[in-house]
Amino acid sequence: MPHLGAEVAAYVDGQLSDAAQREASAHLESCEICDKAVRQQRLLKSRMSTVATPGPPAALLASLAGLAAD
């Protein structure tokens, strides 16, 4: 199997077919490059899950409220 490449995120998210998931798992046992990419993707996903969604700026909300009033 070639490197996971763009399929790293799909692998981490469990979005590959069963056969592709098994093939990727087997590949990861012998490929440090892909194993590192998977670990980085998992870390990124973990960090992103703790980031708060920013709220809209107050000026935008006021502007939208003004449009609704008209």
PDB file of C-alpha atoms in Angstrom:
ATOM      1  CA  MET A   1       0.000   0.000   0.000  1.00  0.00           C
ATOM      2  CA  PRO A   2       1.280   3.484  -0.780  1.00  0.00           C
ATOM      3  CA  HIS A   3       1.336   6.126   1.939  1.00  0.00           C
ATOM      4  CA  LEU A   4      -2.045   7.173   3.330  1.00  0.00           C
ATOM      5  CA  GLY A   5      -1.600  10.755   2.143  1.00  0.00           C
ATOM      6  CA  ALA A   6      -4.958  12.524   1.912  1.00  0.00           C
ATOM      7  CA  GLU A   7      -6.708   9.543   3.519  1.00  0.00           C
ATOM      8  CA  VAL A   8      -5.126  10.155   6.939  1.00  0.00           C
ATOM      9  CA  ALA A   9      -8.114  12.174   8.174  1.00  0.00           C
ATOM     10  CA  ALA A  10     -10.577   9.611   6.800  1.00  0.00           C
ATOM     11  CA  TYR A  11      -8.630   6.864   8.576  1.00  0.00           C
ATOM     12  CA  VAL A  12      -8.628   8.736  11.887  1.00  0.00           C
ATOM     13  CA  ASP A  13     -12.346   9.515  11.546  1.00  0.00           C
ATOM     14  CA  GLY A  14     -13.192   5.896  10.654  1.00  0.00           C
ATOM     15  CA  GLN A  15     -14.603   6.914   7.276  1.00  0.00           C
ATOM     16  CA  LEU A  16     -12.744   4.360   5.176  1.00  0.00           C
ATOM     17  CA  SER A  17     -14.378   1.134   4.064  1.00  0.00           C
ATOM     18  CA  ASP A  18     -13.681  -1.854   6.313  1.00  0.00           C
ATOM     19  CA  ALA A  19     -11.200  -3.259   3.810  1.00  0.00           C
ATOM     20  CA  ALA A  20      -9.405   0.075   3.383  1.00  0.00           C
ATOM     21  CA  GLN A  21      -9.322   0.581   7.162  1.00  0.00           C
ATOM     22  CA  ARG A  22      -7.707  -2.853   7.639  1.00  0.00           C
ATOM     23  CA  GLU A  23      -5.224  -2.206   4.837  1.00  0.00           C
ATOM     24  CA  ALA A  24      -4.301   1.175   6.305  1.00  0.00           C
ATOM     25  CA  SER A  25      -3.882  -0.325   9.779  1.00  0.00           C
ATOM     26  CA  ALA A  26      -1.546  -2.975   8.388  1.00  0.00           C
ATOM     27  CA  HIS A  27       0.416  -0.292   6.524  1.00  0.00           C
ATOM     28  CA  LEU A  28       0.787   1.775   9.690  1.00  0.00           C
ATOM     29  CA  GLU A  29       2.569  -1.115  11.415  1.00  0.00           C
ATOM     30  CA  SER A  30       5.544  -0.709   9.087  1.00  0.00           C
ATOM     31  CA  CYS A  31       5.432   2.936   7.978  1.00  0.00           C
ATOM     32  CA  GLU A  32       6.759   5.540  10.376  1.00  0.00           C
ATOM     33  CA  ILE A  33       5.801   8.377   8.024  1.00  0.00           C
ATOM     34  CA  CYS A  34       2.109   7.472   7.983  1.00  0.00           C
ATOM     35  CA  ASP A  35       2.088   6.537  11.665  1.00  0.00           C
ATOM     36  CA  LYS A  36       3.416  10.006  12.485  1.00  0.00           C
ATOM     37  CA  ALA A  37       0.803  11.619  10.199  1.00  0.00           C
ATOM     38  CA  VAL A  38      -1.982   9.677  11.961  1.00  0.00           C
ATOM     39  CA  ARG A  39      -0.690  10.680  15.404  1.00  0.00           C
ATOM     40  CA  GLN A  40      -0.536  14.331  14.310  1.00  0.00           C
ATOM     41  CA  GLN A  41      -4.069  14.167  12.894  1.00  0.00           C
ATOM     42  CA  ARG A  42      -5.381  12.666  16.140  1.00  0.00           C
ATOM     43  CA  LEU A  43      -3.650  15.380  18.165  1.00  0.00           C
ATOM     44  CA  LEU A  44      -5.051  18.090  15.904  1.00  0.00           C
ATOM     45  CA  LYS A  45      -8.553  16.627  16.160  1.00  0.00           C
ATOM     46  CA  SER A  46      -8.234  16.473  19.941  1.00  0.00           C
ATOM     47  CA  ARG A  47      -7.070  20.074  20.164  1.00  0.00           C
ATOM     48  CA  MET A  48      -9.769  21.310  17.801  1.00  0.00           C
ATOM     49  CA  SER A  49     -12.453  19.693  19.944  1.00  0.00           C
ATOM     50  CA  THR A  50     -11.468  21.920  22.868  1.00  0.00           C
ATOM     51  CA  VAL A  51     -11.473  25.207  20.935  1.00  0.00           C
ATOM     52  CA  ALA A  52     -14.470  27.425  21.577  1.00  0.00           C
ATOM     53  CA  THR A  53     -16.387  28.757  18.609  1.00  0.00           C
ATOM     54  CA  PRO A  54     -15.965  32.527  18.421  1.00  0.00           C
ATOM     55  CA  GLY A  55     -19.107  34.615  18.607  1.00  0.00           C
ATOM     56  CA  PRO A  56     -19.981  37.244  16.033  1.00  0.00           C
ATOM     57  CA  PRO A  57     -18.733  40.774  16.631  1.00  0.00           C
ATOM     58  CA  ALA A  58     -21.135  43.057  18.512  1.00  0.00           C
ATOM     59  CA  ALA A  59     -21.141  45.542  15.624  1.00  0.00           C
ATOM     60  CA  LEU A  60     -22.363  42.855  13.246  1.00  0.00           C
ATOM     61  CA  LEU A  61     -25.152  41.838  15.609  1.00  0.00           C
ATOM     62  CA  ALA A  62     -26.212  45.467  15.979  1.00  0.00           C
ATOM     63  CA  SER A  63     -26.187  45.918  12.230  1.00  0.00           C
ATOM     64  CA  LEU A  64     -28.308  42.824  11.700  1.00  0.00           C
ATOM     65  CA  ALA A  65     -30.721  43.924  14.411  1.00  0.00           C
ATOM     66  CA  GLY A  66     -31.056  47.241  12.585  1.00  0.00           C
ATOM     67  CA  LEU A  67     -31.898  45.448   9.345  1.00  0.00           C
ATOM     68  CA  ALA A  68     -34.537  43.351  11.069  1.00  0.00           C
ATOM     69  CA  ALA A  69     -36.127  46.480  12.535  1.00  0.00           C
ATOM     70  CA  ASP A  70     -36.453  48.086   9.095  1.00  0.00           C
TER      71      ASP A  70
END
